[in-house]
mmCIF file of C-alpha atoms and ligand atoms in Angstrom:
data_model
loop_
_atom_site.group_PDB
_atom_site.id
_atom_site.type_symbol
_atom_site.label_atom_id
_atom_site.label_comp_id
_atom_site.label_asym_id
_atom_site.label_seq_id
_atom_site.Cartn_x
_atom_site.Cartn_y
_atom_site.Cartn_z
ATOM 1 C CA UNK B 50 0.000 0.000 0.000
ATOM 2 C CA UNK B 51 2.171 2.361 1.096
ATOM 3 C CA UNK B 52 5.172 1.555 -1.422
ATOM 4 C CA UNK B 53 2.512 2.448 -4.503
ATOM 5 C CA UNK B 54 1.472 5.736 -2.910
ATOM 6 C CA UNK B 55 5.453 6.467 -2.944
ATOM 7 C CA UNK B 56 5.570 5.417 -6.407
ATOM 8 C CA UNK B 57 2.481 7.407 -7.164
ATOM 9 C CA UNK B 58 3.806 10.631 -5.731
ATOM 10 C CA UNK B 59 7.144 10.370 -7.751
ATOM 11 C CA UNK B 60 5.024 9.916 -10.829
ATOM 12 C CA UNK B 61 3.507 12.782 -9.934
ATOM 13 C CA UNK B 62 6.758 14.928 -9.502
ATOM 14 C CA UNK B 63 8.042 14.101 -12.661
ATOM 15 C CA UNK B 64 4.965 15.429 -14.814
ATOM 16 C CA UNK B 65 5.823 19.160 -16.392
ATOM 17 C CA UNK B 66 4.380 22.078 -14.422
ATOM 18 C CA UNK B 67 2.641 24.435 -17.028
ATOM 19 C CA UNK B 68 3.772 28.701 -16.504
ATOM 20 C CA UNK B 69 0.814 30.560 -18.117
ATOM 21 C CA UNK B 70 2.955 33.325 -19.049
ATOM 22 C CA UNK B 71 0.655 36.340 -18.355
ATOM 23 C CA UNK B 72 2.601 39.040 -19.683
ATOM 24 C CA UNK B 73 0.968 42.253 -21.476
ATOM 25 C CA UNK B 74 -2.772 40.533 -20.301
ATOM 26 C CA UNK B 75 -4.651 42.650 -17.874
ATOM 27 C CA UNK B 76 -5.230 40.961 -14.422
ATOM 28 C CA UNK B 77 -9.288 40.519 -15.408
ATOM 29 C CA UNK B 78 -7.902 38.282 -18.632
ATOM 30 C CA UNK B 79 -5.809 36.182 -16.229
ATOM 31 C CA UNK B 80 -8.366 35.648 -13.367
ATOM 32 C CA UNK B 81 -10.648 33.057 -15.006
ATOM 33 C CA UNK B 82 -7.494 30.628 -15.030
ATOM 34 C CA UNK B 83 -6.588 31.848 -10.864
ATOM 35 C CA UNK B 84 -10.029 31.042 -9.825
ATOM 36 C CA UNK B 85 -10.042 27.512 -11.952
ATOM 37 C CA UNK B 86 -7.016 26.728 -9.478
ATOM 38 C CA UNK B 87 -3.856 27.294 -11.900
ATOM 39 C CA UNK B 88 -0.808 28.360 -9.893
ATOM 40 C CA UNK B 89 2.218 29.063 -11.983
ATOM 41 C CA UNK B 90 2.473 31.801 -13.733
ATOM 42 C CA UNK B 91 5.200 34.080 -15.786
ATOM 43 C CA UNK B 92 6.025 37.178 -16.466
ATOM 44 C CA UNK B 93 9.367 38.786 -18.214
ATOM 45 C CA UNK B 94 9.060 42.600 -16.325
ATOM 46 C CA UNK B 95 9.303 43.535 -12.811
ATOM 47 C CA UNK B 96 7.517 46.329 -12.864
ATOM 48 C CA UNK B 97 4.246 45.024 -14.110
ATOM 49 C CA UNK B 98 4.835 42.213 -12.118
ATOM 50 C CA UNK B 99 4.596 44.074 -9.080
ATOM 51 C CA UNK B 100 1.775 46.249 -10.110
ATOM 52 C CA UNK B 101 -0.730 43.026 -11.474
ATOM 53 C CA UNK B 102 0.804 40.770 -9.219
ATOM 54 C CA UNK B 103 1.086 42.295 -5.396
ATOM 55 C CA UNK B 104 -2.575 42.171 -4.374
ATOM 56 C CA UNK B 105 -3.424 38.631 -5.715
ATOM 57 C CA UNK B 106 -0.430 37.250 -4.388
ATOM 58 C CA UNK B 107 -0.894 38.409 -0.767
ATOM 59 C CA UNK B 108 -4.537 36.150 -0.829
ATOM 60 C CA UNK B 109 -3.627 33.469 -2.600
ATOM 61 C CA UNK B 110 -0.092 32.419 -1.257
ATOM 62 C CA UNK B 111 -0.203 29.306 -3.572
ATOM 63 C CA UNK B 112 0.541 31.648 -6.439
ATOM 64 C CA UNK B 113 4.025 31.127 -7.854
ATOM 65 C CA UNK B 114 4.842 33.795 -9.807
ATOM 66 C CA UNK B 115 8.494 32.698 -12.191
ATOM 67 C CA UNK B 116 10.494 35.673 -13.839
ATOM 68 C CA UNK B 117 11.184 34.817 -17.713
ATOM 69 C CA UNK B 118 12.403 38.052 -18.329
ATOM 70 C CA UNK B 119 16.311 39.666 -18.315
ATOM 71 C CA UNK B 120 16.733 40.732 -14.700
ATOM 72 C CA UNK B 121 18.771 44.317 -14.323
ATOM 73 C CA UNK B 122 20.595 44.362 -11.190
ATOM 74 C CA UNK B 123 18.946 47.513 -9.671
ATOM 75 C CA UNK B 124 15.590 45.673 -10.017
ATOM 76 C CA UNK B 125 16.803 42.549 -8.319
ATOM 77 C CA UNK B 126 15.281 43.880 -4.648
ATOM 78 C CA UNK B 127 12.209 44.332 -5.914
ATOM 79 C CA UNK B 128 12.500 41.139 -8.207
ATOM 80 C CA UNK B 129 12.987 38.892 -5.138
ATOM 81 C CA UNK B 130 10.196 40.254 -3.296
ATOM 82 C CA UNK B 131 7.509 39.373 -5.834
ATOM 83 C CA UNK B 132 8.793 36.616 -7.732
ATOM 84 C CA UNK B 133 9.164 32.752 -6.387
ATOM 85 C CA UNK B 134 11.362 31.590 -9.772
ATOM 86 C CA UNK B 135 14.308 33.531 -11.599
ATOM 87 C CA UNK B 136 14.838 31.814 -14.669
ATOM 88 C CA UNK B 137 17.054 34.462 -15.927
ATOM 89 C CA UNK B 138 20.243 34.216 -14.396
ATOM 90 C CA UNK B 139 23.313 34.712 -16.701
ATOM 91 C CA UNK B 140 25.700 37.250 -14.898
ATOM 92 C CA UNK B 141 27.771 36.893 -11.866
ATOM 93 C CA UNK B 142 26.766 40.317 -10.887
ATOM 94 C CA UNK B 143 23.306 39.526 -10.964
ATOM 95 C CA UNK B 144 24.389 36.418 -9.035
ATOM 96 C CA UNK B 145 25.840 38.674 -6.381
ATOM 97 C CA UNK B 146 23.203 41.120 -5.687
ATOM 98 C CA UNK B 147 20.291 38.311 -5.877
ATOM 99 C CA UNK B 148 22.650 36.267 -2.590
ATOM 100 C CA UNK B 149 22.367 39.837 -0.775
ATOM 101 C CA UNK B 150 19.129 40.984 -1.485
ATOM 102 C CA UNK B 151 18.013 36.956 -1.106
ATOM 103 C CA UNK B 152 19.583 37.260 2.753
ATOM 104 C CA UNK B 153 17.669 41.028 3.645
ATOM 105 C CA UNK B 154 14.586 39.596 2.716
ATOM 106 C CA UNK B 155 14.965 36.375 4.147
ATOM 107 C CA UNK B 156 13.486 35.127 1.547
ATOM 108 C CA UNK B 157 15.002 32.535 -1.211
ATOM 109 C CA UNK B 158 13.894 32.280 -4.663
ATOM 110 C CA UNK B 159 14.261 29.059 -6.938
ATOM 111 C CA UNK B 160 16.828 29.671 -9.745
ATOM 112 C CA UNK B 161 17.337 29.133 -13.624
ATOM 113 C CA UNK B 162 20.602 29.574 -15.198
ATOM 114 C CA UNK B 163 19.601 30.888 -18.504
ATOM 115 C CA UNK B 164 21.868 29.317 -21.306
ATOM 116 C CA UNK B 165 22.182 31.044 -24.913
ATOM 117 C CA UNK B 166 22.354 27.845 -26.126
ATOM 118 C CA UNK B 167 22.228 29.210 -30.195
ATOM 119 C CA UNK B 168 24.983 31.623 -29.742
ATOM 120 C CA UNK B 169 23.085 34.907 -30.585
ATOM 121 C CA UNK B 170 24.874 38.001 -29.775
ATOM 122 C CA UNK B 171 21.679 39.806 -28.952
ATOM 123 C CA UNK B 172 20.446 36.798 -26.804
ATOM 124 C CA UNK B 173 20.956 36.605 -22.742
ATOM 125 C CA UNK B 174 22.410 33.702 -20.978
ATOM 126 C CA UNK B 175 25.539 31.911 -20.550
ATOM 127 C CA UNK B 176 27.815 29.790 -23.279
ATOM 128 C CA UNK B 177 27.693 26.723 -22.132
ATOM 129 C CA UNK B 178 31.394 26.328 -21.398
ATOM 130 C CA UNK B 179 31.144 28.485 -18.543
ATOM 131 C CA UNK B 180 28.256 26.297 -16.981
ATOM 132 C CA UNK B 181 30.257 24.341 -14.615
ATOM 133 C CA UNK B 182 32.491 27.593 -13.093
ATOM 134 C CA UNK B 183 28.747 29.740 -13.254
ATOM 135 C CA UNK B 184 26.901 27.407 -11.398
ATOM 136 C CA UNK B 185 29.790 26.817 -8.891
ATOM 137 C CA UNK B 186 29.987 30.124 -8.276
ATOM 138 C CA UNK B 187 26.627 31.327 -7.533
ATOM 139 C CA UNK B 188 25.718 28.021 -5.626
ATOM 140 C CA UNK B 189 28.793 28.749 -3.139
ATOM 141 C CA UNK B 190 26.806 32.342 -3.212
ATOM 142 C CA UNK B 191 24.336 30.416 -1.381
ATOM 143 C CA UNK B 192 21.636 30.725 -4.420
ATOM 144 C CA UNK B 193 19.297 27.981 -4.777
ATOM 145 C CA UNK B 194 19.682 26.731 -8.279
ATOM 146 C CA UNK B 195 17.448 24.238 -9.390
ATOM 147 C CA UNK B 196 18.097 24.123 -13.327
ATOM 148 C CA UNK B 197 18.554 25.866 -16.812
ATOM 149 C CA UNK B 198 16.341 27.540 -19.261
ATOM 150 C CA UNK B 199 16.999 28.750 -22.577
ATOM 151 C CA UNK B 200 15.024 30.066 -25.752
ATOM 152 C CA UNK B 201 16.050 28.377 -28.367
ATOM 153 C CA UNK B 202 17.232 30.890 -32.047
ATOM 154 C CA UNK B 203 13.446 31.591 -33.710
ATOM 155 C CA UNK B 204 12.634 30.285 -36.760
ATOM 156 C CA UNK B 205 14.906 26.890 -36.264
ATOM 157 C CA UNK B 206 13.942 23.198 -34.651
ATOM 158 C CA UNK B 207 14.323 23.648 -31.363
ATOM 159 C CA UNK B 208 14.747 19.943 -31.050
ATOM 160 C CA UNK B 209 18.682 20.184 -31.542
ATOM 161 C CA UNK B 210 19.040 22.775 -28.940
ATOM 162 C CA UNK B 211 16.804 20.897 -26.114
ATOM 163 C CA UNK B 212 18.671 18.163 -26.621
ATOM 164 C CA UNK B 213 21.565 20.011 -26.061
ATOM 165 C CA UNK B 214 20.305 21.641 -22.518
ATOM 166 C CA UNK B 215 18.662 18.394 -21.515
ATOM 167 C CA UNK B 216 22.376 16.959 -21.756
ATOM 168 C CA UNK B 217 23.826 19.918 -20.029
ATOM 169 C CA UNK B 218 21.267 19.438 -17.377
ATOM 170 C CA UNK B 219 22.279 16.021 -17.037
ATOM 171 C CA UNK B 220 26.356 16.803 -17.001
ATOM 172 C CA UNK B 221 25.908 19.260 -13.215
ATOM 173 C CA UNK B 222 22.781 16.912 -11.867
ATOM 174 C CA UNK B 223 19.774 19.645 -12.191
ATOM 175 C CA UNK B 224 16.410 18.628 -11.768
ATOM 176 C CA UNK B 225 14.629 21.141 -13.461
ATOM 177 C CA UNK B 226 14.830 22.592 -17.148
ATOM 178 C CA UNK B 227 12.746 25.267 -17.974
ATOM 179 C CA UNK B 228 12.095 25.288 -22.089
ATOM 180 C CA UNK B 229 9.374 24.848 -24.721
ATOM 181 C CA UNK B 230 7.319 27.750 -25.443
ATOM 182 C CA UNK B 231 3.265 27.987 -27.558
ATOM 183 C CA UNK B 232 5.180 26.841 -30.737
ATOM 184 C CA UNK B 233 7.694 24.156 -29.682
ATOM 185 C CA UNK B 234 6.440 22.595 -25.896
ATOM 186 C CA UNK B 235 5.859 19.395 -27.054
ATOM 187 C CA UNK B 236 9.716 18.809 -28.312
ATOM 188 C CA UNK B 237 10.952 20.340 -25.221
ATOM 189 C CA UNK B 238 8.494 17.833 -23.711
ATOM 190 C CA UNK B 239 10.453 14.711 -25.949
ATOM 191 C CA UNK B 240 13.604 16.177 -23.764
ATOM 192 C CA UNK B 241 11.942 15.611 -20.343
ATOM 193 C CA UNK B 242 11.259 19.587 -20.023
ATOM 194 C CA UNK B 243 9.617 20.035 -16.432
ATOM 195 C CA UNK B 244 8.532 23.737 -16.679
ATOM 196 C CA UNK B 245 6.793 25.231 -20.129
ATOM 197 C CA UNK B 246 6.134 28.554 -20.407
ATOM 198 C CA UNK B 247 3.217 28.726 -22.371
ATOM 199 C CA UNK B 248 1.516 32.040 -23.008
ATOM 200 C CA UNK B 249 -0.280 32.592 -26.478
ATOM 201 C CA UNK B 250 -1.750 29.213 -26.449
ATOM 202 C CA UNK B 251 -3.419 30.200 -23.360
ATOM 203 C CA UNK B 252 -4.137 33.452 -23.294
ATOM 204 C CA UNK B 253 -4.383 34.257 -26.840
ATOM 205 C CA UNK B 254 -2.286 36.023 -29.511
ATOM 206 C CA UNK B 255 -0.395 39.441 -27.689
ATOM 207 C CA UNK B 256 -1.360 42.536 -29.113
HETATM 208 C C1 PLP U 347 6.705 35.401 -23.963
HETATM 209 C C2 PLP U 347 7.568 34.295 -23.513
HETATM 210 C C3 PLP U 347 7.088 32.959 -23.492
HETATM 211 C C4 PLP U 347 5.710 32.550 -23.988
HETATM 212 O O1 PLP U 347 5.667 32.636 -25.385
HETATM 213 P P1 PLP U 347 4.442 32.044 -26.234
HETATM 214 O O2 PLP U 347 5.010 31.856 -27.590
HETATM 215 O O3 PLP U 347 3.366 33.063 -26.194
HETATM 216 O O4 PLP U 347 4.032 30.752 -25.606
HETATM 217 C C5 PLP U 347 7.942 31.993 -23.011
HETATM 218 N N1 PLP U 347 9.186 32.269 -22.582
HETATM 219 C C6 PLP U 347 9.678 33.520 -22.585
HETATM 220 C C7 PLP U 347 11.057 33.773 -22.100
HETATM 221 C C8 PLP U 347 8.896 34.571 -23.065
HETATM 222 O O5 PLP U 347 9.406 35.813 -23.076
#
């Protein structure tokens, strides 16, 4: 008896958690899928985080609201204080400032290392040959890492570059990987993704 309910409850760990990525909707487009019971949801700015986000969060404390978005240092205080998930880490800087601001609050967010795993200039995140001295570093910072994330280059088949982070994952021991998006979440899914952010196919096309 017991032993299945064990095995039923790792089952249950291992299926993907869904981020209805909220950003640019107005709170009254989001609150049908709140009051049906969803809890994860993403957005890529602070700012508007704070401003949809504050209120609903203080009554519903199940809410977990997961930064997508590039994090600027001199947002990082307020960052922390609304958001439960970073998946935007790719700077030791930002690595820093999180570990202070993380200790003032008291309060310890759950971390992505972002990867630019198609080696776009304009793109955030890491190469991956820093991975191993990155993540070393900001987990001796005393962050809370619990996997990578990347966006794969638009307009090519993802496939190649999940397989790539779901190897990378692998190499350091990470749980988590946060990838597959509206157009590509069921590859990411073929490369044991556990967090899709999924906002068009949700919420509808963004204006
Ligand atoms: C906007 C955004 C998403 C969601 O994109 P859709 O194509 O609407 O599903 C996912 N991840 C990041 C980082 C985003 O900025």
């Amino acid at each position: 008896m017991i032993k299945s309910k064990l095995v039923d409850l790792n089952q249950k760990d291992k299926s993907p958690k869904i981020i209805a990525v909220s950003k640019t909707f107005k709170i009254n487009h989001i609150l049908p899928l709140i009051e049906y019971g969803h809890l994860d949801y993403g957005e890529n700015k602070v700012q508007e985080a704070l401003e949809k986000w504050e209120d609903i969060k203080s009554k519903n404390d199940k809410i977990n609201l997961h930064l997508i978005g590039k994090l600027q240092t001199n947002k990082v205080k307020f960052a922390v204080k609304i958001f439960d998930f970073i998946h935007s880490l790719d700077n030791e800087k930002l690595a820093k400032k999180i570990a202070e601001e993380q200790v003032k609050q008291q309060k310890r967010p759950k971390i992505f290392i972002q990867i630019n795993v198609g080696l776009e200039s304009q793109k955030s995140g890491i190469h991956k040959k820093n991975l191993l001295e990155f993540y070393n570093f900001s987990v001796n910072l005393g962050l809370d890492v619990i996997g990578l994330m990347c966006i794969p280059p638009f307009g090519e088949d993802s496939s190649t570059f999940f397989s790539q982070m779901h190897d990378l994952n692998k190499l350091i021991n990470l749980k988590e990987l946060s990838m597959g998006m509206s157009a590509d979440y069921l590859k990411a899914l073929e490369y044991k993704s556990t967090y899709l952010r999924i906002g068009s196919n949700i919420f509808g096309q963004r204006s």
